[in-house]
Coordinates of N, CA and C in Angstrom, one line a residue:
M1231 N 2.1 -10.4 0.2 CA 2.0 -11.7 -0.5 C 2.0 -12.9 0.4
E1232 N 2.8 -12.7 1.5 CA 2.9 -13.9 2.4 C 1.6 -14.2 3.0
Q1233 N 0.8 -13.2 3.3 CA -0.6 -13.4 3.9 C -1.5 -14.1 2.9
V1234 N -1.4 -13.8 1.7 CA -2.2 -14.4 0.7 C -1.8 -15.9 0.5
L1235 N -0.5 -16.1 0.4 CA 0.0 -17.5 0.3 C -0.4 -18.4 1.5
K1236 N -0.3 -17.8 2.7 CA -0.7 -18.5 3.9 C -2.2 -18.8 3.8
A1237 N -3.0 -17.9 3.4 CA -4.5 -18.2 3.4 C -4.8 -19.2 2.3
V1238 N -4.1 -19.2 1.2 CA -4.3 -20.1 0.1 C -3.8 -21.5 0.4
G1239 N -2.7 -21.5 1.2 CA -2.1 -22.8 1.6 C -1.1 -23.4 0.6
Q1240 N -0.8 -22.7 -0.5 CA 0.1 -23.2 -1.5 C 0.5 -22.1 -2.4
G1241 N 1.5 -22.4 -3.3 CA 2.0 -21.4 -4.2 C 3.2 -20.7 -3.8
S1242 N 3.7 -19.8 -4.7 CA 4.9 -19.1 -4.4 C 4.9 -17.8 -5.3
Y1243 N 5.8 -17.0 -5.0 CA 6.0 -15.8 -5.8 C 7.5 -15.4 -5.9
I1244 N 7.8 -14.7 -7.0 CA 9.2 -14.3 -7.1 C 9.2 -12.7 -7.2
H1245 N 10.3 -12.1 -6.7 CA 10.5 -10.7 -6.8 C 11.0 -10.4 -8.2
V1246 N 10.4 -9.5 -8.9 CA 10.9 -9.0 -10.2 C 11.4 -7.6 -10.0
P1247 N 12.7 -7.4 -10.2 CA 13.3 -6.1 -10.0 C 12.6 -5.1 -10.9
F1248 N 12.5 -3.8 -10.4 CA 11.9 -2.7 -11.2 C 12.9 -2.4 -12.3
P1249 N 12.4 -2.2 -13.5 CA 13.3 -1.9 -14.6 C 13.9 -0.5 -14.5
P1250 N 15.2 -0.4 -14.6 CA 15.8 1.0 -14.4 C 15.3 2.0 -15.5
Q1251 N 15.0 1.5 -16.7 CA 14.6 2.4 -17.7 C 13.2 3.0 -17.4
R1252 N 12.5 2.5 -16.5 CA 11.1 3.0 -16.1 C 11.1 3.9 -14.9
E1253 N 12.2 4.0 -14.2 CA 12.3 4.8 -13.0 C 11.8 6.2 -13.1
S1254 N 12.0 6.8 -14.2 CA 11.6 8.2 -14.3 C 10.1 8.4 -14.6
I1255 N 9.4 7.3 -14.9 CA 8.0 7.5 -15.3 C 7.0 6.7 -14.3
D1256 N 7.5 5.8 -13.5 CA 6.6 5.0 -12.7 C 6.9 5.3 -11.2
I1257 N 5.9 5.0 -10.4 CA 6.0 5.1 -9.0 C 6.6 3.8 -8.5
R1258 N 7.7 3.8 -7.8 CA 8.3 2.6 -7.4 C 7.7 1.9 -6.2
K1259 N 7.2 2.7 -5.3 CA 6.6 2.2 -4.1 C 5.3 2.9 -3.8
F1260 N 4.3 2.1 -3.5 CA 3.0 2.7 -3.1 C 2.5 1.9 -1.9
V1261 N 2.2 2.7 -0.9 CA 1.7 2.1 0.4 C 0.3 2.6 0.7
V1262 N -0.6 1.7 1.0 CA -1.9 2.1 1.3 C -2.1 2.0 2.8
T1263 N -2.7 3.0 3.4 CA -2.9 3.0 4.8 C -4.3 3.7 5.1
C1264 N -4.9 3.4 6.2 CA -6.2 4.0 6.5 C -6.0 5.0 7.6
W1265 N -4.8 5.4 8.0 CA -4.6 6.3 9.1 C -5.3 7.7 8.9
R1266 N -5.4 8.2 7.7 CA -6.0 9.5 7.5 C -7.5 9.4 7.7
M1267 N -8.1 8.3 7.2 CA -9.5 8.1 7.4 C -9.9 8.0 8.9
I1268 N -9.1 7.3 9.6 CA -9.3 7.2 11.0 C -9.2 8.5 11.7
K1269 N -8.1 9.3 11.4 CA -7.9 10.6 12.0 C -9.0 11.6 11.6
D1270 N -9.4 11.6 10.4 CA -10.4 12.6 9.9 C -11.8 12.3 10.3
T1271 N -12.2 11.0 10.4 CA -13.6 10.6 10.5 C -13.9 9.8 11.8
G1272 N -12.8 9.2 12.4 CA -13.0 8.4 13.5 C -13.4 6.9 13.1
W1273 N -13.4 6.7 11.8 CA -13.7 5.3 11.3 C -12.7 4.4 11.8
Q1274 N -13.1 3.1 12.0 CA -12.1 2.1 12.4 C -12.5 0.8 11.6
P1275 N -11.4 0.1 11.1 CA -11.7 -1.1 10.3 C -12.4 -2.1 11.2
Q1276 N -13.3 -2.9 10.6 CA -14.1 -3.9 11.3 C -13.5 -5.3 11.1
V1277 N -12.6 -5.4 10.1 CA -12.0 -6.7 9.8 C -10.5 -6.5 9.7
S1278 N -9.7 -7.4 10.3 CA -8.3 -7.3 10.2 C -7.8 -7.7 8.8
L1279 N -6.6 -7.3 8.5 CA -6.1 -7.6 7.2 C -6.0 -9.1 7.0
E1280 N -5.6 -9.8 8.0 CA -5.5 -11.3 7.9 C -6.9 -11.9 7.7
D1281 N -7.9 -11.5 8.5 CA -9.2 -12.0 8.3 C -9.8 -11.6 6.9
G1282 N -9.5 -10.4 6.5 CA -10.0 -10.0 5.2 C -9.4 -10.8 4.0
V1283 N -8.1 -11.1 4.1 CA -7.5 -11.9 3.1 C -8.1 -13.3 3.1
E1284 N -8.3 -13.9 4.3 CA -8.8 -15.2 4.4 C -10.3 -15.3 3.9
K1285 N -11.1 -14.3 4.2 CA -12.5 -14.2 3.7 C -12.5 -14.1 2.2
T1286 N -11.6 -13.3 1.7 CA -11.5 -13.1 0.2 C -11.1 -14.4 -0.5
V1287 N -10.1 -15.1 0.0 CA -9.7 -16.4 -0.5 C -10.9 -17.4 -0.5
Q1288 N -11.6 -17.5 0.6 CA -12.8 -18.4 0.8 C -13.9 -18.0 -0.2
F1289 N -14.1 -16.7 -0.4 CA -15.1 -16.3 -1.4 C -14.8 -16.8 -2.8
Y1290 N -13.6 -16.6 -3.2 CA -13.2 -17.0 -4.6 C -13.2 -18.5 -4.7
R1291 N -12.8 -19.2 -3.6 CA -12.9 -20.7 -3.7 C -14.3 -21.1 -3.9
R1292 N -15.3 -20.5 -3.3 CA -16.7 -20.9 -3.5 C -17.2 -20.5 -4.8
R1293 N -16.8 -19.3 -5.3 CA -17.5 -18.7 -6.5 C -16.5 -18.5 -7.7
H1294 N -15.4 -19.1 -7.7 CA -14.4 -18.9 -8.8 C -15.0 -19.1 -10.2
K1295 N -15.9 -20.0 -10.4 CA -16.4 -20.3 -11.7 C -17.1 -19.1 -12.3
E1296 N -17.7 -18.3 -11.5 CA -18.4 -17.1 -11.9 C -17.5 -16.1 -12.6
Y1297 N -16.2 -16.2 -12.3 CA -15.2 -15.2 -12.8 C -14.4 -15.7 -13.9
L1298 N -14.6 -16.9 -14.3 CA -13.9 -17.5 -15.5 C -14.5 -17.0 -16.8
T1299 N -13.7 -16.8 -17.8 CA -14.2 -16.4 -19.1 C -14.6 -17.8 -19.8
P1300 N -15.4 -17.7 -20.8 CA -15.8 -19.0 -21.5 C -14.5 -19.7 -22.0
A1301 N -13.5 -19.0 -22.4 CA -12.3 -19.6 -23.0 C -11.5 -20.4 -21.9
T1302 N -11.7 -20.0 -20.6 CA -10.9 -20.7 -19.6 C -11.7 -21.7 -18.8
R1303 N -13.0 -21.9 -19.2 CA -13.8 -22.9 -18.5 C -13.6 -24.3 -18.9

């Protein structure tokens, strides 16, 4: 989240605790990593996470109107 807020230049977020009543049915923590892809195929990422977040923010700044529904325009 910090990287997105840095790229956007504004905003905030709050941590919402995981509801105890859902612990038995939901995954509490999910981490994405590309280490297996690198190990198995030799593939390497071409864009850093920081650059990817920045490029994504810039993309949506340029084209955000294409993603609005008629009710939100």
